[in-house]
Short mmCIF file of C-alpha atoms in Angstrom, two decimals:
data_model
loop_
_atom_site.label_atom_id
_atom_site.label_comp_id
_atom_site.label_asym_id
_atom_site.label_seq_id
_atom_site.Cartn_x
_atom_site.Cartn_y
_atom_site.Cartn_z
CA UNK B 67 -212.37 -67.09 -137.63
CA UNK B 68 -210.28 -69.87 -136.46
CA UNK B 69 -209.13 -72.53 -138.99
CA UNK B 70 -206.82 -75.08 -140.74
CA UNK B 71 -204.00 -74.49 -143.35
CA UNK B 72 -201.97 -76.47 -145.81
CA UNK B 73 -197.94 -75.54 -145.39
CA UNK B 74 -196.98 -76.95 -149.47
CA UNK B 75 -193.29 -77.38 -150.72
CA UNK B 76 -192.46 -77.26 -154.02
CA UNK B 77 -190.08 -77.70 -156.05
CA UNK B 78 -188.28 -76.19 -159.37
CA UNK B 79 -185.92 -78.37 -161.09
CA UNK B 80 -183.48 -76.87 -164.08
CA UNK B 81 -184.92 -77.50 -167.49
CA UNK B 82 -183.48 -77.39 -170.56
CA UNK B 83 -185.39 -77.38 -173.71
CA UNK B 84 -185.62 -80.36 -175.61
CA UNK B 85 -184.19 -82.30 -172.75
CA UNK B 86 -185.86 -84.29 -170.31
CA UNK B 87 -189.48 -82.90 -169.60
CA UNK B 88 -190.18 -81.25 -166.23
CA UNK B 89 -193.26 -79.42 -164.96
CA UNK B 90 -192.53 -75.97 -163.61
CA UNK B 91 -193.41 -76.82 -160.10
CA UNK B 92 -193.67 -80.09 -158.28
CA UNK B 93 -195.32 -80.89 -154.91
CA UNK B 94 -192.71 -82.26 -152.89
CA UNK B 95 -194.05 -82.32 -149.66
CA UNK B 96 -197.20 -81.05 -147.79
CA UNK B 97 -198.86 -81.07 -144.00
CA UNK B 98 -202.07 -79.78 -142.59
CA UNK B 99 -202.08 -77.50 -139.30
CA UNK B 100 -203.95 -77.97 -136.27
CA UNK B 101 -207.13 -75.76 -136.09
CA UNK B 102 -205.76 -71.89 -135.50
CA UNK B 103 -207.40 -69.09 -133.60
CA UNK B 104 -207.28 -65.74 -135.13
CA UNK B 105 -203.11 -64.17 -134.85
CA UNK B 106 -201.87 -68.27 -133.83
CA UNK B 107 -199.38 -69.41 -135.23
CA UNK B 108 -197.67 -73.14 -135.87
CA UNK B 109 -194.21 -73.95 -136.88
CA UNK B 110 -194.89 -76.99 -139.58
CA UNK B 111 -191.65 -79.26 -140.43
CA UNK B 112 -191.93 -80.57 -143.97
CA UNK B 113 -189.35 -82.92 -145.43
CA UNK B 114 -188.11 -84.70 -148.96
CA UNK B 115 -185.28 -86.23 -150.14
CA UNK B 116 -183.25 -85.31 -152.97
CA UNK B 117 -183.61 -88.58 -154.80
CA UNK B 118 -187.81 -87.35 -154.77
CA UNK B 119 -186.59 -84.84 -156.73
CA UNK B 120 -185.09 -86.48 -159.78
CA UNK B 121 -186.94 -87.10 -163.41
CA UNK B 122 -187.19 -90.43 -164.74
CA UNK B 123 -185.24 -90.08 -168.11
CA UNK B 124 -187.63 -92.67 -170.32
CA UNK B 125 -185.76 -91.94 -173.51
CA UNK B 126 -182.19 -90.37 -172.78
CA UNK B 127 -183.23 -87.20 -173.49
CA UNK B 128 -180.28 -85.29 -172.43
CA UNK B 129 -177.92 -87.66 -174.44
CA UNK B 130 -175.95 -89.04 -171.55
CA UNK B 131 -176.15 -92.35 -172.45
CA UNK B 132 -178.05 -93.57 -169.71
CA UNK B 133 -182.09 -93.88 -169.22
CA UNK B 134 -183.44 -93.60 -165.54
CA UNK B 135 -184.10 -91.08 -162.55
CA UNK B 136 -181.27 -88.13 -163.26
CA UNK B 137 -180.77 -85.48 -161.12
CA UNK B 138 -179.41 -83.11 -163.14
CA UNK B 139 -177.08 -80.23 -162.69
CA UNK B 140 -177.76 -76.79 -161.87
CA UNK B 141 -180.27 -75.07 -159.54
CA UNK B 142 -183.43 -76.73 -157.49
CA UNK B 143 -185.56 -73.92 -156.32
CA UNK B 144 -187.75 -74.62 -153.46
CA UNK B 145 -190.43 -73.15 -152.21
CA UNK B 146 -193.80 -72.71 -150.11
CA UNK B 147 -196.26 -71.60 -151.61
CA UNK B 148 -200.26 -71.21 -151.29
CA UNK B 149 -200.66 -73.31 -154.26
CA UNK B 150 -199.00 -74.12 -157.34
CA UNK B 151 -199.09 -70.90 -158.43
CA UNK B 152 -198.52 -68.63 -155.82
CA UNK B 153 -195.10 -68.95 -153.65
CA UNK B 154 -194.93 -67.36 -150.34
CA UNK B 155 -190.63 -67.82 -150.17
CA UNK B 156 -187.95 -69.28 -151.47
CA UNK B 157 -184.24 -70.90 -151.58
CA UNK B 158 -181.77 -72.29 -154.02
CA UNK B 159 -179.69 -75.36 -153.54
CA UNK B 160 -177.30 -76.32 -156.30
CA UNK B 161 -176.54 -79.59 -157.69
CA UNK B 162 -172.43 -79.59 -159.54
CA UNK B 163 -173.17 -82.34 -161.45
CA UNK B 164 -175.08 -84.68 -162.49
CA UNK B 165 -176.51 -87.31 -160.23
CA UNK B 166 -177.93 -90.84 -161.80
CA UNK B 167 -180.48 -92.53 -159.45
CA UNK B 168 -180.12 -96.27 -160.09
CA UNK B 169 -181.22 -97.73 -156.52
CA UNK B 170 -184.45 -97.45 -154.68
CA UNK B 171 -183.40 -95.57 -151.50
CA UNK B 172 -185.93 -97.29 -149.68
CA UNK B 173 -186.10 -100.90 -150.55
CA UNK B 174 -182.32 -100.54 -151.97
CA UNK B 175 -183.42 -102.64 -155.63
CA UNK B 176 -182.00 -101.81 -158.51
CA UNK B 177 -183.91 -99.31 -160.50
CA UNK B 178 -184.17 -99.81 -164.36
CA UNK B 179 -186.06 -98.93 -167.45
CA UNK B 180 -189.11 -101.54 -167.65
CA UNK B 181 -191.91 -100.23 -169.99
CA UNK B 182 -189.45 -98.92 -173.11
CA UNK B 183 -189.19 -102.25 -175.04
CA UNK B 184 -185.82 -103.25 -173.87
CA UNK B 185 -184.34 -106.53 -175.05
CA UNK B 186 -186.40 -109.61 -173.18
CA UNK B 187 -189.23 -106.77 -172.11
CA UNK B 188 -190.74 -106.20 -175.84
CA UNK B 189 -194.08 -107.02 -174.77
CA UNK B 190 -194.51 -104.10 -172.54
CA UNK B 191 -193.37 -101.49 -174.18
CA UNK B 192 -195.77 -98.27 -173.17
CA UNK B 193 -195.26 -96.14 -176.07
CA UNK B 194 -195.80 -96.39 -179.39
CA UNK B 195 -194.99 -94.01 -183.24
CA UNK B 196 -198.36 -92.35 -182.57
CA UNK B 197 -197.45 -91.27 -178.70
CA UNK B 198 -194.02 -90.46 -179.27
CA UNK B 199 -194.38 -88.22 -182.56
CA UNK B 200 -197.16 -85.88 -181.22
CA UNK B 201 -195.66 -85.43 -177.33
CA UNK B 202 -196.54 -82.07 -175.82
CA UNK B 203 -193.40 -80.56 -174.38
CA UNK B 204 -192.94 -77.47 -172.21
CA UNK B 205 -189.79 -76.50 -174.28
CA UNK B 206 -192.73 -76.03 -177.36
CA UNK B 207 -194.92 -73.95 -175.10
CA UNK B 208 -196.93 -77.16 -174.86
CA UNK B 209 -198.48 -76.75 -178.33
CA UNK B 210 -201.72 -79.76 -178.81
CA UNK B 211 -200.93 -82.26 -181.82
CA UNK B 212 -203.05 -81.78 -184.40
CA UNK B 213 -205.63 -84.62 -184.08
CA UNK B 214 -205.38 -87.93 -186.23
CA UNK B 215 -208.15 -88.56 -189.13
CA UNK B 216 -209.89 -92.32 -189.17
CA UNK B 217 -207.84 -93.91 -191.36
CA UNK B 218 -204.76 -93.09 -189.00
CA UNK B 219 -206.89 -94.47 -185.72
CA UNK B 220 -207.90 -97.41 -187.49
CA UNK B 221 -205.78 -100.69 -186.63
CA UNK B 222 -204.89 -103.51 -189.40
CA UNK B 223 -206.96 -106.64 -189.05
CA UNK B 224 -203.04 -108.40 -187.82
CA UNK B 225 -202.87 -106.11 -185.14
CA UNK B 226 -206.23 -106.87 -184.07
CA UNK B 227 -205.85 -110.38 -184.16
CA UNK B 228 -202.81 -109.92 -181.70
CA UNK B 229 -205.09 -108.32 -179.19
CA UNK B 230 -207.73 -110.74 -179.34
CA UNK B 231 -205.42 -112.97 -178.77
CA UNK B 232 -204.42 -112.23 -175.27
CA UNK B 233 -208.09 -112.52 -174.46
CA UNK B 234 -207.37 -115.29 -172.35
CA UNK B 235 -204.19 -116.76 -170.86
CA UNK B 236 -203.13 -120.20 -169.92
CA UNK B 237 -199.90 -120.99 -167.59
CA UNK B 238 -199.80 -124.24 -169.79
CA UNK B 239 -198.81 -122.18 -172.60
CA UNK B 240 -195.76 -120.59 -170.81
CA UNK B 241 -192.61 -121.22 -172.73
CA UNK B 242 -188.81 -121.21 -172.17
CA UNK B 243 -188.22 -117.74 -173.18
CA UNK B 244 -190.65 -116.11 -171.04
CA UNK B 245 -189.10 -114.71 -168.33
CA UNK B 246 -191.20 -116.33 -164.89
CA UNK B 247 -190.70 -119.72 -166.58
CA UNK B 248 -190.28 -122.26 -164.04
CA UNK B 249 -189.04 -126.06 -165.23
CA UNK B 250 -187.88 -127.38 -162.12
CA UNK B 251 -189.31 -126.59 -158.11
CA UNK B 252 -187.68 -126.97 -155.45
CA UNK B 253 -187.04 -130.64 -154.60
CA UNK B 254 -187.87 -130.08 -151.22
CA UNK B 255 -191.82 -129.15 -151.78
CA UNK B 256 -194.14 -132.31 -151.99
CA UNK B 257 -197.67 -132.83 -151.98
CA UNK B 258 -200.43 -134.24 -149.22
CA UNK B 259 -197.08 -135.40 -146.44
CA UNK B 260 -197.59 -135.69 -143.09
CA UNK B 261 -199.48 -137.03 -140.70
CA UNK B 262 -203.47 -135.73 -140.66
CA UNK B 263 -206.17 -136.23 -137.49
CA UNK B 264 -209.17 -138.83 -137.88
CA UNK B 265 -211.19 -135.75 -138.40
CA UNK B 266 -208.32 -134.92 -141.73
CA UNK B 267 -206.91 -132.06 -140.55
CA UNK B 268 -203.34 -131.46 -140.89
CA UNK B 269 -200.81 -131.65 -137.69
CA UNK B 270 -199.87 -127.83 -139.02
CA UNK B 271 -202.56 -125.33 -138.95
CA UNK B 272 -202.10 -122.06 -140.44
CA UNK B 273 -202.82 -120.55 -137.65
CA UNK B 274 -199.58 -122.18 -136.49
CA UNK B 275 -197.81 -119.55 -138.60
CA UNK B 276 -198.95 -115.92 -137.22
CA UNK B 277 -195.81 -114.25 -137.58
CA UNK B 278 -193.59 -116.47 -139.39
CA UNK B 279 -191.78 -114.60 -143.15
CA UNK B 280 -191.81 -116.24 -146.16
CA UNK B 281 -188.96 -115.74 -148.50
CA UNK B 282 -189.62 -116.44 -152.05
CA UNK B 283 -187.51 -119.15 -154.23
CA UNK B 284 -185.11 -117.56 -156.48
CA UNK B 285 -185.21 -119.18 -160.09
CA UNK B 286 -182.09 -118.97 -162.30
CA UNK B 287 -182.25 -121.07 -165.87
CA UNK B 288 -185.99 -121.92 -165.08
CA UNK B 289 -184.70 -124.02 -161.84
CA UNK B 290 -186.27 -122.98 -158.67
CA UNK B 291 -184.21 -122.74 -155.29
CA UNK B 292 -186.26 -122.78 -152.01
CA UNK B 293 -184.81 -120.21 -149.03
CA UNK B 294 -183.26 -121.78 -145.80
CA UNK B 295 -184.12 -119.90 -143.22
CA UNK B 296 -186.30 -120.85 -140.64
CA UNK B 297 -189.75 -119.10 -141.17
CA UNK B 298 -189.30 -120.24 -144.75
CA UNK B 299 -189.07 -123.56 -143.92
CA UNK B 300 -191.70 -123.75 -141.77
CA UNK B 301 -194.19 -122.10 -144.57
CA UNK B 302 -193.06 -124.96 -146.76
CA UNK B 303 -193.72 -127.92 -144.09
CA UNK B 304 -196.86 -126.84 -143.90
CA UNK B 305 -197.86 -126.29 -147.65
CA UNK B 306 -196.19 -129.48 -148.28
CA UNK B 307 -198.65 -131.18 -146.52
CA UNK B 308 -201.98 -129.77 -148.82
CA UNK B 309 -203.63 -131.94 -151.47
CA UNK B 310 -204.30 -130.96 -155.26
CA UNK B 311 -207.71 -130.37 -154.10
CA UNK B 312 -207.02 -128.26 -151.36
CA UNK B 313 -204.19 -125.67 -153.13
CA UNK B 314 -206.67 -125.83 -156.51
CA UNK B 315 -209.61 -124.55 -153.64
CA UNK B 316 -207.45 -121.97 -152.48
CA UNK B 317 -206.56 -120.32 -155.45
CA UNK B 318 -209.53 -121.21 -158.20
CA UNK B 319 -211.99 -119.15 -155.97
CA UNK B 320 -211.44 -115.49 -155.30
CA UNK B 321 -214.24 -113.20 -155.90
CA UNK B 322 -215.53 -111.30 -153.08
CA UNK B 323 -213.73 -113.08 -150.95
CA UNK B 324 -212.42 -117.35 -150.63
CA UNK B 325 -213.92 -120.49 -149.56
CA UNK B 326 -212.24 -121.69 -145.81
CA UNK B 327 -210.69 -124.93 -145.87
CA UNK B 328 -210.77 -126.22 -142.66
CA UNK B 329 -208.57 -129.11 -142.78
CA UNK B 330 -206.21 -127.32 -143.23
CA UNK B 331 -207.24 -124.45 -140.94
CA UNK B 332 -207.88 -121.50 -143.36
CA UNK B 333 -211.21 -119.99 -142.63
CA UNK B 334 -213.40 -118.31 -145.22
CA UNK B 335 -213.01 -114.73 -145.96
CA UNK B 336 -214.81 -112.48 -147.03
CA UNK B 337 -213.56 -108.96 -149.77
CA UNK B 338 -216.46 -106.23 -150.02
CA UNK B 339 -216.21 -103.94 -153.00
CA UNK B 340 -216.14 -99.96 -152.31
CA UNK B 341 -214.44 -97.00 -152.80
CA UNK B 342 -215.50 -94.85 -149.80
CA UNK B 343 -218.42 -96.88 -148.75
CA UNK B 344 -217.30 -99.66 -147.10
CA UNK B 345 -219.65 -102.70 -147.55
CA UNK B 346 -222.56 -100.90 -149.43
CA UNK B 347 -222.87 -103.96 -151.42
CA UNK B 348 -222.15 -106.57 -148.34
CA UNK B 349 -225.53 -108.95 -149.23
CA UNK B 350 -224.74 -108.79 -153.27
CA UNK B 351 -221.62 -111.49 -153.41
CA UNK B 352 -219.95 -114.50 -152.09
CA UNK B 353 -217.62 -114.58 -149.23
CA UNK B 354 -218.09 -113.71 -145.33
CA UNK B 355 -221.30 -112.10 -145.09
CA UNK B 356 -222.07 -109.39 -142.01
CA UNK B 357 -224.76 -109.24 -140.52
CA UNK B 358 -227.96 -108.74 -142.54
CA UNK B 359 -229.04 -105.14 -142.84
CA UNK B 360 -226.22 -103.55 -141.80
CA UNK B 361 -223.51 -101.88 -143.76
CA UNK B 362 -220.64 -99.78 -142.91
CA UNK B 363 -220.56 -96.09 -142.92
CA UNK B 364 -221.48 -93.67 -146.15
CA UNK B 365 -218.33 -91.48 -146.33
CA UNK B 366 -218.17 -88.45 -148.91
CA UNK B 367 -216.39 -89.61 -152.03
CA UNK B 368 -212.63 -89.98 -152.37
CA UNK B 369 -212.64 -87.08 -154.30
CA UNK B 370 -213.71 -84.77 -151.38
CA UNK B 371 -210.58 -86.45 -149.16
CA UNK B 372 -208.44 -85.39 -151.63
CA UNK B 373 -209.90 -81.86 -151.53
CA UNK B 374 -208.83 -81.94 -147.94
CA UNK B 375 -204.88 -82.72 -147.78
CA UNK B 376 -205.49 -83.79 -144.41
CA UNK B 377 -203.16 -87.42 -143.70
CA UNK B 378 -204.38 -87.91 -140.33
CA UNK B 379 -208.31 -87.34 -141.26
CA UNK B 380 -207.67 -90.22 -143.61
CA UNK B 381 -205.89 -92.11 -141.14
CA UNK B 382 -208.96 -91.84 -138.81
CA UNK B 383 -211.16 -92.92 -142.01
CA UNK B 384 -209.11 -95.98 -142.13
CA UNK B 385 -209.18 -96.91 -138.22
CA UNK B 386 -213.00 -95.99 -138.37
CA UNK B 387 -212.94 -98.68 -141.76
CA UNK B 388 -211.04 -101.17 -139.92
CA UNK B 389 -213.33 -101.37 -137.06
CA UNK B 390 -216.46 -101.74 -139.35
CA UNK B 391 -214.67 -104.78 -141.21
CA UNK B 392 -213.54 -106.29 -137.70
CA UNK B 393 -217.64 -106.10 -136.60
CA UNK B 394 -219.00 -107.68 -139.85
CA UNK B 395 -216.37 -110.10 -139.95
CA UNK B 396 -214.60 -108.86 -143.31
CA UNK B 397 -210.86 -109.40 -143.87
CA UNK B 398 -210.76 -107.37 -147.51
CA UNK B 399 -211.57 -104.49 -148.86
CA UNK B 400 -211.63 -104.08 -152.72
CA UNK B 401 -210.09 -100.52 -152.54
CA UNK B 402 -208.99 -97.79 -151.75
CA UNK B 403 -209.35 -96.62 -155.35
CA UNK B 404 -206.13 -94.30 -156.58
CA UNK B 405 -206.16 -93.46 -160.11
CA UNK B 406 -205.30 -90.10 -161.23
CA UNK B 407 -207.58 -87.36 -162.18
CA UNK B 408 -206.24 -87.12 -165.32
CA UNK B 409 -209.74 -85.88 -167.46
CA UNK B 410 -212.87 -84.59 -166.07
CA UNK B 411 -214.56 -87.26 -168.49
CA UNK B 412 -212.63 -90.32 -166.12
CA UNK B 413 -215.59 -92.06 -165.18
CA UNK B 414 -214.55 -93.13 -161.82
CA UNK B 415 -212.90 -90.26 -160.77
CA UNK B 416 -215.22 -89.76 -157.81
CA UNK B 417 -213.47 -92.65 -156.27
CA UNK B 418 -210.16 -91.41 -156.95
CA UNK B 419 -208.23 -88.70 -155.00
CA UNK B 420 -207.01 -86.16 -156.85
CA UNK B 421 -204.80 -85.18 -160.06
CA UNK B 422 -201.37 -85.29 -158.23
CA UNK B 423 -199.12 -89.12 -157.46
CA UNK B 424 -197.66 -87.53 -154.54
CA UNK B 425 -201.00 -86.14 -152.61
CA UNK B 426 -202.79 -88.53 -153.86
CA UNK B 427 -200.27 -91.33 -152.41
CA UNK B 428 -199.77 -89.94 -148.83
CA UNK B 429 -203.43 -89.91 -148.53
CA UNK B 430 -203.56 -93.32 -149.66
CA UNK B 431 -200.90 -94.46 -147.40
CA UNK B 432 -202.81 -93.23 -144.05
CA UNK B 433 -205.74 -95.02 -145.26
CA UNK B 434 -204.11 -98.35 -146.00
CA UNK B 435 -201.85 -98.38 -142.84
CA UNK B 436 -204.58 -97.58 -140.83
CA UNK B 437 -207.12 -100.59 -142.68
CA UNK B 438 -203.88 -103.29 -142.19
CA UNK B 439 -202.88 -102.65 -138.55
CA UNK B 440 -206.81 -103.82 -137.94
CA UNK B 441 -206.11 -106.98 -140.26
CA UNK B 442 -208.27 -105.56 -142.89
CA UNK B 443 -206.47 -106.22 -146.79
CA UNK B 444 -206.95 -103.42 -148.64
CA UNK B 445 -207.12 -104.19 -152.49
CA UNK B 446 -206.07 -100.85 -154.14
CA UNK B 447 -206.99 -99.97 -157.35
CA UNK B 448 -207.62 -100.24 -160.20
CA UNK B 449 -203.82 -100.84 -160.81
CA UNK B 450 -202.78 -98.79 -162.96
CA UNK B 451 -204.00 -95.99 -165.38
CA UNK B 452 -207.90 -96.67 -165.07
CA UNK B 453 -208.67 -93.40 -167.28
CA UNK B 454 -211.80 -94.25 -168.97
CA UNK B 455 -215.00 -96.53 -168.05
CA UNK B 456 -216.19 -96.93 -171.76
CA UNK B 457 -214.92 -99.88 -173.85
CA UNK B 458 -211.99 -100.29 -170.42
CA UNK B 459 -212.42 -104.20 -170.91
CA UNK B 460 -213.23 -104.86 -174.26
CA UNK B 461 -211.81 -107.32 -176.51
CA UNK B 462 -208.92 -107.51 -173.80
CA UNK B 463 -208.87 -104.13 -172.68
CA UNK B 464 -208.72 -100.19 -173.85
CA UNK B 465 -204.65 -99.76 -174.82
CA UNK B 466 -203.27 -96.95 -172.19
CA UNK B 467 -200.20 -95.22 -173.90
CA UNK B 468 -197.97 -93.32 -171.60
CA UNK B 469 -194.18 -92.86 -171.10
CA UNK B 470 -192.20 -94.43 -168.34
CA UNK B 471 -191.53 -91.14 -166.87
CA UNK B 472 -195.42 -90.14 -166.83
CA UNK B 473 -196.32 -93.82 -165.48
CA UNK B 474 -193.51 -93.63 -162.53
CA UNK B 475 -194.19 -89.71 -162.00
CA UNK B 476 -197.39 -89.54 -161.48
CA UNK B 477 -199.79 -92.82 -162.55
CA UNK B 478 -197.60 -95.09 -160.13
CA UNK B 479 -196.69 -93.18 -157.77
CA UNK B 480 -199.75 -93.40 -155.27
CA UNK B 481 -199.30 -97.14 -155.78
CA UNK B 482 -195.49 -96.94 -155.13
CA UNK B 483 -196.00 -94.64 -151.70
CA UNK B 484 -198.97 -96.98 -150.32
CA UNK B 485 -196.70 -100.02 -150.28
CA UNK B 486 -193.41 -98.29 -148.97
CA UNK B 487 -195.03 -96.13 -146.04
CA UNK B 488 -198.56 -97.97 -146.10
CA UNK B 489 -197.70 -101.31 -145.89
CA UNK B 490 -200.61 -101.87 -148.78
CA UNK B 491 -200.62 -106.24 -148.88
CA UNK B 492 -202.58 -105.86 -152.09
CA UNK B 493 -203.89 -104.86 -155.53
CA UNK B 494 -206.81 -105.21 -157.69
CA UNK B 495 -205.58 -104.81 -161.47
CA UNK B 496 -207.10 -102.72 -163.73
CA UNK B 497 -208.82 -104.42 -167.04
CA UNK B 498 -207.18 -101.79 -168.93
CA UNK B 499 -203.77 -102.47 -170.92
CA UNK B 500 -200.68 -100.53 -170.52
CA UNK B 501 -199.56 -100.29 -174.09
CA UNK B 502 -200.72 -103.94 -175.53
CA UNK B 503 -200.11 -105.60 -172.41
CA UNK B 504 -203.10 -106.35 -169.72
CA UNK B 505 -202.70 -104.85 -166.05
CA UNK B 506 -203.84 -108.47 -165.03
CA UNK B 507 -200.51 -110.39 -166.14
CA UNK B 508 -197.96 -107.78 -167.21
CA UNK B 509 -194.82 -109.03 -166.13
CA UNK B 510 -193.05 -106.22 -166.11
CA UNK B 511 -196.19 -104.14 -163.76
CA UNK B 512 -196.96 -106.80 -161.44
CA UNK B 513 -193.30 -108.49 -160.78
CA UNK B 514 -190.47 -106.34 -162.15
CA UNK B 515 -191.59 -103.03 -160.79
CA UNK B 516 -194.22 -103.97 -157.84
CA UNK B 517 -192.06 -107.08 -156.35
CA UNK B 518 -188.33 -106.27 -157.27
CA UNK B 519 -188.01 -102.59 -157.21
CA UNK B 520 -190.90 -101.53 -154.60
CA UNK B 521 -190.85 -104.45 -152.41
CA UNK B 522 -194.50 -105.27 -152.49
CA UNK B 523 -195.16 -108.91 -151.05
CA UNK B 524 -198.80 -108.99 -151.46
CA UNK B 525 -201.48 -110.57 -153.74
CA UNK B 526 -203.37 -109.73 -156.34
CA UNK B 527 -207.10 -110.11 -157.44
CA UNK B 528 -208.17 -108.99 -161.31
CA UNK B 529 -211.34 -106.93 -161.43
CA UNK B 530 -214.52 -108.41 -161.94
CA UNK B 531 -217.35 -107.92 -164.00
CA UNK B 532 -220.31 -110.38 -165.26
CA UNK B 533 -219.71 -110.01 -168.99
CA UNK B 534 -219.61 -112.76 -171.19
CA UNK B 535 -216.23 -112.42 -172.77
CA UNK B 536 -214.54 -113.24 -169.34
CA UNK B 537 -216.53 -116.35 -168.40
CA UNK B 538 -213.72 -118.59 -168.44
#
């Protein structure tokens, strides 16, 4: 019977125990054949690169002195196999020594710890006693902690005053120590300049700026520093020229979508909330509305895609997607939803993909390139570590505990491949904390890892939902 295969390469990194913690195995790369007759064959090309190889060192483990991606010494098996478990062939590539990993080979940032409570980056440390005295490890034959009695879940009344109150945040309240403090702008931005029609429109429309990059200000000592070149420039003309009114309009509204200003030339858009369902709920919110009884396709969840390893089925999904949003006049999509399959008891994970970063981002990737090349935003989420539905936003949000190396693995790393191969322009954060920090304004999440190490150049929406604590 004629059919289609998945051609998987692993790989086997050298372990030692007690050291830094590696899984056996690791998908490194994967591809899907074309359909086969019975006795056809296909020569498949699969590719990584050594850098995709190396584990993210949270807590110099190996006592080097240094805490980041490591390649360490010694032999890297790799091999196909059928699945995880069951290798078809192999080879053996040595590593002499040790290799430390402190650039992004793709976006060329430095890479450095962010989530282990280093100086200036307290607030967003992802670990905490609990987490890091009961850690499985592989070298202990990945014995279970023994679990923790009430009195040892239950939080003193200070520490629960500290979470309540992040409940809400107010830039007015930003001081000199934080780190995205800004005292001075540039002295070249200015408010409502320039000339405006007799109807008030403004002699720049936005339209005027299809194709034109924006460089963002750099900001040393709290003083910001505009860019010079000439796309940058041209951005600023033309916000310079917008009233209080009309930037407060712009960003005050964004759920399902934004009001249009049309002095200014910004038409309304319109963001429809789905996983695989594109516009189910298209008559339920504000924004751009399409036409009435008519909604985009029913696709099987995300959790069947995953099932199928298959990049360029998703990539069709997305065109097919894109088309839909083009029809109903839609420019966002509040997905594709990413989170890891970490427990059966995840209450969303039929809108995730599957339980591994890497599979899980290359199928994202397909689907977001696919959505943007038809001018369709895709919002992915919910960014990051959406594990549980029950109690996610109370009080400020369910803590998340995880080590840097599990969140860069394997919780980020879908995130990490739809914005470098993807081109992913957006994300919709997760109500959940990472340690005691929101998703929705963790510096060190949305700006340190996202902006300066991946690249990302996007926007970002929080989640939404109508409960009463986040009426603000």
């Amino acid at each position: 019977m004629a059919g289609k295969d998945v051609v998987q390469l692993y790989y086997t990194a050298p372990y030692t125990e007690a050291g830094i913690e590696k899984a056996h195995v690791n998908l490194g790369a994967f591809a899907k054949t074309n359909l086969l007759q019975p006795g056809e064959s296909e020569v498949v090309t699969l590719q990584l690169v050594a850098q995709d190889m190396a584990s993210f060192d949270w807590n110099d483990a190996n006592d080097n002195g240094f805490r980041g991606y490591e390649l360490e010494a010694g032999d890297y098996v790799l091999s196909i196999r059928s699945n995880a478990h069951d290798e078809i062939a192999s080879i053996t590539r040595t590593i002499p020594s040790d290799i430390q990993c402190t650039t992004d080979y793709t976006t060329g940032a430095e890479i450095r710890p962010l989530f282990g409570g280093d100086e200036g980056l307290e607030d967003y440390k992802s670990t905490n006693d609990t987490l890091e005295n009961n850690l499985m490890s592989r070298g202990s034959g990945l014995e279970l902690p023994a679990p923790l009695n009430r009195e040892e879940r239950t939080w003193s009344q200070v520490e629960v005053d500290e979470l309540d109150s992040q409940k809400t945040f107010f830039s007015c309240d930003d001081t000199e120590e934080d780190p995205w403090y800004v005292s001075q702008v540039p002295s070249t931005w200015t408010q409502n300049k320039g000339e405006r029609d007799e109807d008030g429109k403004t002699a720049i429309q936005l339209a005027d700026l299809m194709g034109l990059s924006y460089t963002e200000p750099t900001v040393v000592g709290g003083v910001a520093t505009a860019a010079t070149d000439e796309g940058t420039q041209k951005w600023d003309e033309y916000m310079n020229q917008l009233t209080w009114e009309e930037l407060t309009t712009i960003v005050s509204y964004g759920g399902f979508g934004q009001p249009g200003v049309e002095t200014i030339g910004k038409k309304q858009n319109g963001a429809y909330d789905a996983a695989a369902h594109p516009f189910w709920n298209g008559g339920m919110f504000g924004g751009a509305q399409p036409p009435e009884d008519q909604m985009g396709t029913n696709w099987v969840t995300p959790a069947v895609w995953g099932c199928t390893w298959n990049v360029d089925l998703l990539r069709q999904i997305g065109v097919m997607t894109g088309n839909e949003a083009l029809f109903f006049n839609v420019n966002g999509l509040y997905g594709f939803s990413t989170n890891i399959h970490r427990s059966p008891f995840g209450g969303r994970n039929f809108e995730y993909l599957s339980e591994d970063g890497l599979l899980s981002g290359k199928l994202l990737a397909a689907l977001c390139k696919a959505c943007t090349e038809k001018g369709l935003v895709t919002y992915t989420k919910h960014f990051m570590m959406n594990n549980q539905e029950t109690n996610r936003n109370t009080n400020g949000g369910v803590m998340t505990w995880a080590t840097e190396q599990a969140i860069r693995e394997i919780y980020a790393k879908p995130y990490e491949i739809a914005v470098k191969e993807g081109n992913n322009s957006a994300f919709m954060t997760a109500f959940n904390r990472i340690g005691k920090s929101t998703c929705s304004d963790n510096y060190a999440l949305l700006e340190l890892l996202t902006r300066g190490e991946w690249g990302f150049c996007g926007h970002n929406v929080t989640d939404y939902m109508d409960y009463a604590e986040y009426r603000y």
